[in-house]
Coordinates of C-alpha atoms and ligand atoms in Angstrom, one line a residue:
X1 CA 8.9 -34.0 35.4
X2 CA 7.4 -33.4 33.0
X3 CA 3.8 -32.6 32.3
X4 CA 1.1 -35.6 31.4
X5 CA -1.6 -33.0 30.9
X6 CA -2.4 -29.8 30.0
X7 CA -4.9 -27.5 32.4
X8 CA -7.9 -28.3 30.3
X9 CA -7.5 -32.0 30.0
X10 CA -8.8 -33.6 33.3
X11 CA -12.5 -35.5 33.5
X12 CA -14.1 -37.5 36.0
X13 CA -12.7 -40.5 33.5
X14 CA -9.0 -39.5 34.7
X15 CA -10.2 -40.0 38.3
X16 CA -7.1 -42.2 40.4
X17 CA -4.9 -41.0 37.9
X18 CA -1.5 -39.4 39.2
X19 CA -1.0 -35.9 36.5
X20 CA 1.7 -33.9 36.4
X21 CA 0.7 -30.3 35.3
X22 CA 2.6 -27.2 34.6
X23 CA 1.5 -24.1 34.5
X24 CA 0.8 -20.4 36.0
X25 CA -0.3 -19.9 39.6
X26 CA -3.6 -18.7 38.3
X27 CA -5.7 -17.6 41.2
X28 CA -5.6 -18.9 44.8
X29 CA -7.9 -19.0 47.8
X30 CA -7.1 -20.1 51.3
X31 CA -9.7 -22.0 53.0
X32 CA -9.3 -23.6 56.7
X33 CA -5.5 -23.8 56.3
X34 CA -6.3 -25.7 52.7
X35 CA -5.1 -23.8 49.8
X36 CA -6.4 -24.1 46.4
X37 CA -4.2 -22.8 43.2
X38 CA -6.0 -22.8 39.6
X39 CA -3.0 -23.6 37.8
X40 CA -3.7 -22.1 34.7
X41 CA -1.9 -23.2 31.0
X42 CA -2.5 -21.8 27.1
X43 CA -5.1 -24.4 26.9
X44 CA -7.4 -24.2 30.0
X45 CA -7.3 -24.4 34.1
X46 CA -7.8 -26.6 36.8
X47 CA -7.9 -26.7 40.3
X48 CA -5.1 -28.1 42.6
X49 CA -5.3 -28.4 46.2
X50 CA -2.4 -28.7 49.4
X51 CA -3.1 -30.1 52.6
X52 CA -1.5 -29.5 54.7
X53 CA -2.2 -32.7 57.1
X54 CA -1.5 -34.8 53.4
X55 CA 1.8 -33.2 52.4
X56 CA 5.5 -32.7 54.1
X57 CA 5.8 -29.4 55.6
X58 CA 8.5 -28.0 53.1
X59 CA 5.9 -28.8 50.2
X60 CA 3.4 -27.1 52.4
X61 CA 6.0 -24.4 53.2
X62 CA 6.0 -23.8 49.5
X63 CA 2.8 -23.7 48.6
X64 CA 2.1 -20.8 50.9
X65 CA 4.6 -18.8 49.1
X66 CA 3.6 -18.8 45.6
X67 CA 2.2 -16.2 44.2
X68 CA -0.1 -15.1 41.3
X69 CA 2.1 -15.7 38.1
X70 CA 4.3 -18.4 40.4
X71 CA 5.0 -20.9 36.9
X72 CA 5.2 -24.5 38.7
X73 CA 5.3 -27.6 38.2
X74 CA 2.5 -30.2 40.1
X75 CA 2.3 -33.6 40.5
X76 CA -1.2 -35.4 42.5
X77 CA -4.2 -37.4 42.0
X78 CA -7.2 -36.7 40.0
X79 CA -10.1 -36.9 41.9
X80 CA -13.3 -35.5 42.5
X81 CA -14.7 -32.2 44.1
X82 CA -16.5 -32.8 46.7
X83 CA -20.3 -32.2 46.3
X84 CA -21.4 -28.1 45.9
X85 CA -18.0 -27.8 45.0
X86 CA -18.4 -28.0 41.4
X87 CA -17.5 -25.4 38.7
X88 CA -19.4 -25.6 35.9
X89 CA -17.9 -22.7 34.0
X90 CA -14.6 -25.2 33.1
X91 CA -13.6 -27.3 31.7
X92 CA -12.4 -29.6 34.4
X93 CA -14.6 -28.4 37.2
X94 CA -15.3 -31.4 38.4
X95 CA -12.7 -32.6 39.0
X96 CA -9.3 -31.6 40.9
X97 CA -5.5 -32.8 41.5
X98 CA -4.1 -33.9 45.6
X99 CA -1.1 -32.2 45.2
X100 CA 1.8 -35.1 46.7
X101 CA 4.9 -32.5 44.3
X102 CA 5.4 -29.5 43.7
X103 CA 8.3 -27.3 41.8
X104 CA 8.6 -23.7 41.7
X105 CA 10.0 -23.2 38.3
X106 CA 9.8 -19.4 38.8
X107 CA 8.7 -16.6 40.7
X108 CA 6.8 -13.5 39.4
X109 CA 7.1 -9.6 41.0
X110 CA 4.1 -8.1 42.0
X111 CA 2.1 -7.1 38.8
X112 CA 0.8 -4.6 37.3
X113 CA -3.1 -6.3 36.6
X114 CA -4.5 -8.9 37.0
X115 CA -4.5 -11.5 34.8
X116 CA -7.1 -13.7 36.4
X117 CA -9.3 -10.7 36.1
X118 CA -11.6 -11.1 33.0
X119 CA -12.5 -7.5 33.5
X120 CA -8.8 -6.1 32.4
X121 CA -9.9 -5.4 29.3
X122 CA -12.4 -2.1 30.5
X123 CA -11.1 -1.8 33.8
X124 CA -7.5 -1.4 33.0
X125 CA -5.5 1.7 31.3
X126 CA -4.7 0.5 27.2
X127 CA -1.4 1.5 27.5
X128 CA -0.8 -0.2 30.9
X129 CA -1.9 -3.7 28.5
X130 CA 0.4 -2.4 25.8
X131 CA 3.4 -1.4 28.2
X132 CA 2.9 -5.5 30.1
X133 CA 2.0 -7.3 26.6
X134 CA 3.0 -10.8 27.9
X135 CA 1.0 -10.3 30.9
X136 CA -2.0 -8.8 28.4
X137 CA -1.6 -12.0 25.8
X138 CA -1.4 -14.7 28.8
X139 CA -5.2 -14.2 29.5
X140 CA -7.8 -16.7 27.7
X141 CA -9.6 -14.1 25.9
X142 CA -6.3 -13.1 24.5
X143 CA -5.0 -16.7 23.5
X144 CA -8.1 -17.2 22.1
X145 CA -7.4 -14.0 20.1
X146 CA -4.7 -15.3 18.6
X147 CA -5.6 -18.6 18.3
X148 CA -8.3 -17.6 15.8
X149 CA -5.8 -15.1 13.8
X150 CA -3.3 -19.1 13.5
X151 CA -6.7 -21.3 12.8
X152 CA -7.7 -18.8 10.2
X153 CA -3.6 -17.6 8.6
X154 CA -3.9 -21.8 8.2
X155 CA -7.1 -22.6 6.8
X156 CA -5.9 -19.6 4.0
X157 CA -3.1 -20.9 3.6
X158 CA -4.3 -24.4 3.0
X159 CA -7.7 -23.7 0.5
X160 CA -5.1 -21.1 -1.7
X161 CA -3.7 -24.4 -1.2
X162 CA -5.8 -26.6 -2.7
X163 CA -7.2 -24.0 -5.9
X164 CA -3.7 -23.8 -7.2
X165 CA -1.9 -21.2 -5.7
X166 CA 1.5 -20.8 -5.1
X167 CA 2.5 -18.3 -2.2
X168 CA 5.1 -16.5 -2.8
X169 CA 7.2 -14.0 -0.8
X170 CA 7.8 -10.4 -2.3
X171 CA 10.5 -7.9 -0.8
X172 CA 9.4 -5.6 2.2
X173 CA 12.4 -3.7 1.1
X174 CA 10.1 -1.5 -1.7
X175 CA 11.2 2.1 -3.9
X176 CA 9.1 4.9 -3.3
X177 CA 6.1 5.0 -4.9
X178 CA 4.5 8.3 -3.5
X179 CA 0.8 8.1 -4.9
X180 CA -1.4 7.3 -2.3
X181 CA -0.8 7.1 1.6
X182 CA 2.7 8.2 3.1
X183 CA 5.4 5.6 3.0
X184 CA 8.1 4.6 5.2
X185 CA 11.3 5.1 4.3
X186 CA 14.6 2.9 4.7
X187 CA 17.9 4.9 4.5
X188 CA 20.7 2.4 2.5
X189 CA 23.8 2.5 4.0
X190 CA 25.7 1.5 0.3
X191 CA 23.8 3.8 -1.4
X192 CA 24.9 6.7 -0.2
X193 CA 21.6 9.6 -0.5
X194 CA 19.5 6.3 -1.1
X195 CA 16.3 5.1 -0.1
X196 CA 13.9 1.9 0.2
X197 CA 10.7 2.6 1.3
X198 CA 8.3 0.3 2.6
X199 CA 5.4 -1.3 0.8
X200 CA 2.2 -0.4 1.3
X201 CA 1.3 -3.0 0.0
X202 CA 3.0 -5.5 -3.3
X203 CA 0.4 -5.1 -5.6
X204 CA 3.1 -4.0 -8.8
X205 CA 5.2 -7.0 -7.4
X206 CA 2.2 -9.6 -7.9
X207 CA 1.2 -8.1 -11.2
X208 CA 4.3 -8.9 -12.3
X209 CA 4.4 -12.2 -10.8
X210 CA 1.2 -12.7 -13.0
X211 CA 3.8 -11.6 -16.5
X212 CA 6.0 -13.9 -14.9
X213 CA 3.7 -16.9 -15.4
X214 CA 2.9 -17.9 -12.1
X215 CA -1.3 -17.2 -12.7
X216 CA -1.8 -17.8 -9.0
X217 CA -0.2 -15.8 -6.4
X218 CA -1.5 -15.6 -2.3
X219 CA 0.7 -14.1 0.8
X220 CA 0.1 -12.7 3.3
X221 CA 1.5 -9.3 3.5
X222 CA 3.2 -7.2 6.2
X223 CA 1.8 -3.7 4.1
X224 CA 3.0 -0.6 5.5
X225 CA 1.5 3.0 5.6
X226 CA 2.4 6.6 7.5
X227 CA -0.8 7.7 8.3
X228 CA -1.6 9.9 11.3
X229 CA -3.1 7.0 12.3
X230 CA -7.0 7.0 12.7
X231 CA -8.6 5.7 15.8
X232 CA -7.7 1.6 14.6
X233 CA -5.1 2.1 11.5
X234 CA -2.0 0.2 12.2
X235 CA 0.9 1.6 10.6
X236 CA 2.1 -2.2 9.9
X237 CA -0.9 -4.8 9.2
X238 CA -1.2 -8.0 7.4
X239 CA -3.0 -8.7 3.9
X240 CA -4.8 -11.8 2.6
X241 CA -3.0 -10.7 -1.1
X242 CA -4.3 -11.9 -3.9
X243 CA -3.7 -12.0 -8.3
X244 CA -4.9 -14.1 -10.6
X245 CA -3.8 -14.7 -14.4
X246 CA -7.1 -14.9 -17.1
X247 CA -10.2 -14.5 -15.3
X248 CA -12.4 -11.7 -14.6
X249 CA -15.0 -10.5 -12.1
X250 CA -17.2 -12.9 -11.5
X251 CA -13.6 -15.6 -10.6
X252 CA -12.2 -13.8 -8.0
X253 CA -15.8 -13.1 -6.6
X254 CA -16.1 -16.8 -6.6
X255 CA -12.8 -16.9 -5.0
X256 CA -13.1 -14.4 -2.7
X257 CA -16.7 -16.7 -1.2
X258 CA -15.4 -19.6 -1.7
X259 CA -12.4 -18.8 0.9
X260 CA -14.5 -16.7 3.3
X261 CA -17.1 -19.6 3.3
X262 CA -14.4 -21.6 4.1
X263 CA -13.6 -19.4 6.9
X264 CA -16.3 -18.9 8.3
X265 CA -17.2 -22.4 9.1
X266 CA -13.3 -23.4 10.3
X267 CA -13.5 -20.3 12.9
X268 CA -17.3 -20.0 14.0
X269 CA -19.0 -23.2 12.2
X270 CA -21.3 -20.9 10.4
X271 CA -22.4 -21.3 7.0
X272 CA -22.4 -18.5 5.4
X273 CA -25.1 -18.3 2.2
X274 CA -23.0 -17.5 -1.5
X275 CA -22.9 -16.1 -4.0
X276 CA -23.0 -12.4 -1.7
X277 CA -24.9 -9.6 -2.8
X278 CA -23.6 -7.5 -6.0
X279 CA -25.1 -4.3 -5.5
X280 CA -23.0 -1.1 -7.2
X281 CA -21.4 1.9 -5.9
X282 CA -24.8 4.2 -7.0
X283 CA -27.1 1.9 -6.0
X284 CA -25.7 1.4 -2.0
X285 CA -24.9 5.3 -2.0
X286 CA -29.0 5.9 -3.0
X287 CA -29.4 3.2 -0.3
X288 CA -27.8 3.6 2.0
X289 CA -25.8 6.4 1.4
X290 CA -22.1 4.4 1.8
X291 CA -20.0 3.0 -0.3
X292 CA -19.7 -0.3 2.8
X293 CA -23.0 -0.3 4.1
X294 CA -24.7 -2.0 7.2
X295 CA -27.2 -4.4 5.7
X296 CA -28.4 -5.8 9.2
X297 CA -30.8 -3.3 9.4
X298 CA -33.0 -1.1 7.1
X299 CA -34.1 1.6 7.4
X300 CA -32.9 3.0 3.8
X301 CA -33.1 5.9 2.2
X302 CA -36.1 6.6 -0.4
X303 CA -35.9 9.6 -3.2
X304 CA -38.5 12.1 -3.4
X305 CA -37.1 14.4 -5.9
X306 CA -40.0 14.0 -8.3
X307 CA -42.2 14.4 -5.8
X308 CA -41.0 18.1 -4.5
X309 CA -39.7 18.7 -8.1
X310 CA -43.1 21.4 -8.2
X311 CA -43.7 21.9 -4.4
X312 CA -44.0 24.9 -2.7
X313 CA -41.9 24.3 0.2
X314 CA -38.8 26.7 -1.4
X315 CA -35.9 24.8 -0.2
X316 CA -36.6 21.2 -1.6
X317 CA -38.2 22.7 -5.2
X318 CA -35.1 25.0 -5.4
X319 CA -32.3 22.4 -4.5
X320 CA -34.2 20.4 -7.2
X321 CA -34.2 22.5 -9.5
X322 CA -30.8 23.5 -9.1
X323 CA -29.8 19.9 -10.0
X324 CA -30.4 18.4 -6.5
X325 CA -31.9 15.6 -4.6
X326 CA -34.7 15.1 -2.1
X327 CA -34.1 11.6 0.3
X328 CA -35.7 10.8 3.5
X329 CA -35.4 8.5 5.9
X330 CA -37.6 6.9 8.8
X331 CA -36.1 6.0 11.4
X332 CA -38.8 3.9 12.7
X333 CA -39.6 4.4 16.8
X334 CA -37.2 7.8 16.7
X335 CA -39.5 10.1 17.7
X336 CA -38.5 9.5 21.3
X337 CA -35.2 11.3 19.9
X338 CA -33.3 13.2 22.7
X339 CA -32.8 17.1 21.4
X340 CA -28.9 15.9 21.7
X341 CA -29.7 12.6 19.9
X342 CA -31.3 15.8 17.0
X343 CA -28.6 18.4 17.4
X344 CA -26.6 15.5 17.1
X345 CA -28.0 14.6 14.1
X346 CA -28.0 18.6 13.0
X347 CA -24.2 18.7 13.3
X348 CA -23.7 15.4 11.1
X349 CA -26.1 16.9 7.8
X350 CA -23.3 20.4 9.3
X351 CA -20.3 18.8 8.5
X352 CA -21.0 18.0 4.9
X353 CA -21.8 21.9 4.5
X354 CA -26.1 21.5 4.7
X355 CA -27.7 24.1 7.0
X356 CA -29.7 22.2 8.4
X357 CA -31.5 19.5 8.9
X358 CA -35.2 19.2 8.1
X359 CA -37.3 16.2 9.8
X360 CA -40.7 15.3 11.2
X361 CA -41.8 13.8 14.7
X362 CA -44.9 11.6 14.3
X363 CA -46.6 12.1 17.9
X364 CA -50.1 11.9 18.9
X365 CA -51.5 10.8 15.5
X366 CA -49.3 14.0 14.3
X367 CA -47.2 15.2 12.0
X368 CA -45.2 17.8 14.4
X369 CA -42.4 19.8 12.1
X370 CA -42.4 23.3 10.8
X371 CA -41.8 22.2 7.4
X372 CA -45.3 19.8 7.8
X373 CA -47.5 23.5 6.8
X374 CA -45.4 23.6 3.3
X375 CA -46.7 19.6 1.8
X376 CA -50.2 19.7 -0.2
X377 CA -51.6 16.4 0.4
X378 CA -50.5 14.8 -2.5
X379 CA -46.7 15.2 -1.2
X380 CA -47.6 14.1 2.0
X381 CA -49.5 10.9 1.0
X382 CA -45.9 10.7 -1.1
X383 CA -44.4 10.3 2.1
X384 CA -46.2 8.0 3.9
X385 CA -46.7 5.7 1.3
X386 CA -43.1 5.2 0.2
X387 CA -42.0 5.3 3.9
X388 CA -44.6 3.8 5.5
X389 CA -45.0 6.3 8.0
X390 CA -46.6 4.7 11.6
X391 CA -47.3 6.6 15.3
X392 CA -43.3 7.2 17.3
X393 CA -41.7 7.5 13.6
X394 CA -38.4 10.4 13.4
X395 CA -38.6 11.6 9.0
X396 CA -35.6 13.1 8.4
X397 CA -34.5 15.2 5.0
X398 CA -31.5 15.8 3.2
X399 CA -32.0 18.1 0.4
X400 CA -28.9 18.7 -1.7
X401 CA -26.3 17.8 -4.2
X402 CA -27.1 13.5 -5.4
X403 CA -23.7 12.5 -3.2
X404 CA -23.6 14.6 -0.5
X405 CA -27.6 13.9 0.4
X406 CA -27.0 10.5 0.4
X407 CA -23.9 10.6 2.5
X408 CA -25.3 13.6 4.5
X409 CA -28.3 10.7 5.2
X410 CA -26.0 7.8 5.3
X411 CA -24.3 9.0 8.1
X412 CA -27.3 10.4 10.4
X413 CA -29.1 6.1 9.3
X414 CA -25.8 4.5 11.2
X415 CA -26.2 7.3 14.2
X416 CA -30.1 6.6 14.6
X417 CA -29.2 2.5 14.0
X418 CA -26.8 2.7 17.3
X419 CA -29.3 4.8 19.2
X420 CA -32.4 2.3 18.5
X421 CA -29.6 -0.6 19.7
X422 CA -29.2 1.0 23.0
X423 CA -32.5 1.8 23.1
X424 CA -33.3 -2.2 22.5
X425 CA -34.7 -1.5 19.3
X426 CA -33.2 -2.8 17.0
X427 CA -31.2 -5.8 17.8
X428 CA -28.1 -7.6 16.0
X429 CA -27.5 -11.2 16.7
X430 CA -24.3 -11.7 16.6
X431 CA -23.6 -14.1 14.2
X432 CA -25.0 -11.9 11.7
X433 CA -22.8 -11.4 8.8
X434 CA -23.8 -10.0 5.7
X435 CA -22.1 -10.0 2.9
X436 CA -22.1 -7.8 0.1
X437 CA -19.9 -6.7 -3.1
X438 CA -20.1 -3.4 -4.2
X439 CA -19.0 -3.0 -7.8
X440 CA -19.0 -0.8 -10.6
X441 CA -17.2 2.4 -9.0
X442 CA -16.2 5.2 -11.1
X443 CA -12.4 4.3 -12.5
X444 CA -11.6 8.0 -10.7
X445 CA -12.7 10.6 -9.0
X446 CA -11.7 14.9 -9.2
X447 CA -9.9 16.8 -6.7
X448 CA -10.8 19.9 -6.8
X449 CA -8.1 21.5 -5.2
X450 CA -5.3 20.3 -8.0
X451 CA -7.9 19.9 -10.1
X452 CA -7.1 17.1 -11.7
X453 CA -8.4 13.5 -12.2
X454 CA -7.3 10.8 -9.3
X455 CA -7.4 7.1 -9.3
X456 CA -10.9 5.7 -6.6
X457 CA -8.7 2.7 -6.9
X458 CA -5.6 2.5 -7.5
X459 CA -3.6 3.5 -11.6
X460 CA -3.6 0.2 -11.9
X461 CA -7.5 -0.6 -12.7
X462 CA -8.6 -1.6 -15.9
X463 CA -11.8 0.3 -17.3
X464 CA -14.5 -1.5 -17.8
X465 CA -14.3 -2.9 -21.7
X466 CA -17.3 -0.5 -22.5
X467 CA -16.1 2.6 -20.6
X468 CA -13.0 2.0 -22.4
X469 CA -13.0 5.0 -25.4
X470 CA -14.6 7.6 -22.8
X471 CA -11.1 7.5 -20.9
X472 CA -9.8 11.0 -21.9
X473 CA -13.2 12.0 -23.9
X474 CA -15.7 11.7 -20.8
X475 CA -13.1 10.5 -17.2
X476 CA -16.5 10.7 -15.4
X477 CA -18.6 8.3 -16.8
X478 CA -15.3 5.2 -17.0
X479 CA -16.1 2.8 -14.8
X480 CA -13.8 1.0 -13.3
X481 CA -13.4 -3.1 -12.9
X482 CA -12.7 -2.6 -9.1
X483 CA -15.0 -5.1 -6.3
X484 CA -15.2 -4.6 -2.4
X485 CA -16.1 -7.3 -0.3
X486 CA -18.0 -5.4 2.3
X487 CA -18.9 -7.0 5.6
X488 CA -21.7 -5.2 8.3
X489 CA -20.4 -1.7 7.3
X490 CA -16.7 -2.1 7.1
X491 CA -14.4 -2.9 4.3
X492 CA -13.5 -6.0 4.3
X493 CA -11.1 -6.3 1.3
X494 CA -11.1 -4.7 -2.2
X495 CA -9.7 -4.9 -5.5
X496 CA -9.8 -5.4 -9.6
X497 CA -8.7 -6.3 -12.9
X498 CA -5.7 -4.7 -14.2
X499 CA -4.9 -3.2 -17.3
X500 CA -2.4 -5.7 -18.8
X501 CA -1.8 -3.9 -22.4
X502 CA 1.1 -1.6 -22.0
X503 CA -0.8 1.1 -24.0
X504 CA -3.9 2.0 -22.3
X505 CA -1.5 1.5 -18.9
X506 CA 0.6 4.5 -20.6
X507 CA -2.5 6.4 -21.3
X508 CA -3.9 6.7 -18.1
X509 CA -0.9 7.4 -16.4
X510 CA 0.0 9.9 -18.9
X511 CA -3.2 11.2 -20.3
X512 CA -5.6 10.4 -17.6
X513 CA -4.0 11.1 -14.7
X514 CA -1.6 13.7 -15.7
X515 CA 1.5 12.2 -14.4
X516 CA 4.7 13.0 -16.5
X517 CA 6.4 10.6 -19.5
X518 CA 9.4 11.2 -17.4
X519 CA 8.3 10.3 -13.6
X520 CA 5.9 7.6 -14.8
X521 CA 9.5 6.4 -16.4
X522 CA 11.0 7.0 -13.1
X523 CA 8.6 4.8 -11.1
X524 CA 6.5 2.5 -13.3
X525 CA 9.2 1.7 -16.5
X526 CA 10.0 -1.2 -15.1
X527 CA 6.3 -2.3 -15.0
X528 CA 5.5 -0.7 -18.8
X529 CA 8.8 -2.7 -20.0
X530 CA 7.3 -6.1 -18.3
X531 CA 4.6 -6.0 -20.0
X532 CA 5.2 -5.7 -23.4
X533 CA 6.6 -9.1 -23.0
X534 CA 3.5 -10.7 -22.8
X535 CA 1.1 -10.4 -19.6
X536 CA -1.9 -11.7 -19.6
X537 CA -5.2 -10.0 -18.9
X538 CA -5.2 -10.9 -14.6
X539 CA -7.1 -9.4 -11.4
X540 CA -6.6 -9.3 -7.5
X541 CA -7.6 -8.4 -4.5
X542 CA -6.3 -8.2 -0.9
X543 CA -8.5 -9.2 2.3
X544 CA -7.5 -7.0 6.0
X545 CA -6.5 -9.8 7.8
X546 CA -6.6 -7.8 11.0
X547 CA -10.0 -7.2 10.4
X548 CA -11.2 -10.0 9.6
X549 CA -9.8 -11.5 12.8
X550 CA -11.2 -8.8 14.3
X551 CA -14.9 -10.1 12.9
X552 CA -14.2 -13.3 13.9
X553 CA -13.2 -12.3 16.9
X554 CA -16.2 -10.5 17.6
X555 CA -13.9 -7.7 19.3
X556 CA -13.7 -3.9 17.7
X557 CA -10.5 -3.4 17.5
X558 CA -7.7 -5.1 15.5
X559 CA -5.5 -3.7 18.8
X560 CA -6.9 -7.0 20.2
X561 CA -5.6 -9.6 17.5
X562 CA -2.0 -8.2 16.5
X563 CA 0.7 -9.9 18.7
X564 CA 2.7 -6.7 19.2
X565 CA 0.2 -3.5 18.0
X566 CA 1.4 0.1 18.2
X567 CA -0.6 2.8 19.8
X568 CA -2.4 5.8 17.8
X569 CA 1.0 7.5 18.0
X570 CA 3.0 4.2 16.4
X571 CA 5.2 3.3 18.9
X572 CA 5.5 0.7 20.6
X573 CA 4.8 0.8 24.5
X574 CA 7.0 -2.5 25.5
X575 CA 10.3 -2.3 23.3
X576 CA 9.3 1.4 23.3
X577 CA 10.6 1.7 19.3
X578 CA 10.3 3.7 17.4
X579 CA 13.7 5.4 19.3
X580 CA 17.2 6.7 17.9
X581 CA 20.1 5.6 16.3
X582 CA 23.4 6.7 17.5
X583 CA 26.3 9.4 15.7
X584 CA 28.2 5.9 14.1
X585 CA 25.3 4.7 12.0
X586 CA 24.2 7.8 11.1
X587 CA 27.0 8.4 10.2
X588 CA 26.9 5.3 8.5
X589 CA 23.5 5.5 6.7
X590 CA 25.6 9.6 5.3
X591 CA 22.6 11.5 7.3
X592 CA 22.7 13.9 9.4
X593 CA 20.2 15.3 12.3
X594 CA 18.2 18.3 12.0
X595 CA 16.0 17.7 14.9
X596 CA 17.4 18.2 18.2
X597 CA 17.9 14.9 20.5
X598 CA 16.8 13.8 23.2
X599 CA 17.7 13.7 26.0
Ligands
LIG1 N1 -3.2 -3.9 -3.3 C1 -4.9 -3.1 -3.1 C2 -4.7 -2.6 -2.2 O1 -3.9 -2.5 -1.1 C3 -5.9 -4.7 -3.1 C4 -6.0 -4.8 -4.7 O2 -6.1 -4.2 -5.4 O3 -5.2 -6.4 -5.2 O4 -5.7 -2.0 -1.7

């Protein structure tokens, strides 16, 4: 019995045809002696009917014995469903198959959770779903996610192929370069005491491919980071990894805008407007208090340092006098915030070292706040004008050093947006995608504890050309040729134009980042060597593929778009990995364990 149709295909025009379907028993109803079974395959569902008056008794008995998720093949005639029993929710809802023969291809044990329940994801604990991932993946929602992922991968390959890119695989057994995140290491049997490391990204290989003259490279690259997993991270994840020669930042922006336009069209039928706005790191922090702003709503931060420089309110004027800023945001319509919500916002401010949170509620035509009495009329007028204050608003302040003030209000802004959304005062369509480029990041950040500079992005990012002379004399003012592409408050990807001159790269490693020359040689010597043999100017980017698919699927968790994800502890509950290895394997690897073996 070979299938003639998939379970999403039958329509009124098939009425009268004899068809064969195969798939799983999705759901079953027994009505007045007649059995109704929805058969499900990857594509959809079809109702099949088993009527004892039309069927040989042994076939009917077989139907009676069917349980959820049995695998079956059925043959029968397509007919119209009786009046009043059509199901507009499914594509085949106008017809049913009157079964004449039924084969049970396999049975199924009693299920740990119901595959046909559309609410599994909210009802069943995720650990159970991960343990029985094959059942979880049978659910139509999950198949839809896998299909979306496949479609996006193929569109990406097609687009980049059309743009002249070569797909090149780079090794996943790499060497340890302990920069940034912690790595997974792999002991090497043939070189006792030596280890490979799994790459955190193909960064160095893709740059070497540019030296090799590949000119345009891409890869859907698996990357590995051994970090303590934050809520929605995975120890292995996929990037759309790209590198190009003879380009500047503008070329990269155009390439990625074209690629994302193609993906959004193929995946959602949405035409993304391009070019995306380009905002500097300074501007996004100043206006939104974060380097990955959600631009689907306003609630922007406004600066009042000048207005309060000579204020009689000491808390504000003293901060400005010490080089800090006074910033405020108007949470429109949030004067109704509960004490609990105000406490939560105050807690945000405290987590950045602030002593508290100053705010004004505008209620019954009055500005309610213990600080208002310190304000002059001119100061009030400035607030009124620049924040467009109205009845029912809540104005929140941060007075601190610039970055801290921005970040405090940036977090409070996001918190307020959530509250406003829950109250129905802020409505965001699921089809709204506000992309932007964040550019002109500082090349370096200062690590106070270690008392040294480190790369804001990575050490291969080129400084903005006119800032190169200040690399050593004034590192703080050097901007990097780094860019992030951001959508709806999520950093989708980032990249940079790279340093291609071996002398500048060496200066960055040794004099700016203060890595001892022997260490530079050991870790990056081969790259500096390569650069001496004609490295073209080049740049690239990596997009988080899992994150992108999650956004396209409208799911908040990347685990929902990865076939076999790991838990927050880095374990696979289905295969029970990681696991132990036996003594002989350890001996072959020249390793001895210090931790006691778990029984
Ligand atoms: N390798 C970088 C990363 O993984 C991206 C890039 O610079 O292309 O974040």
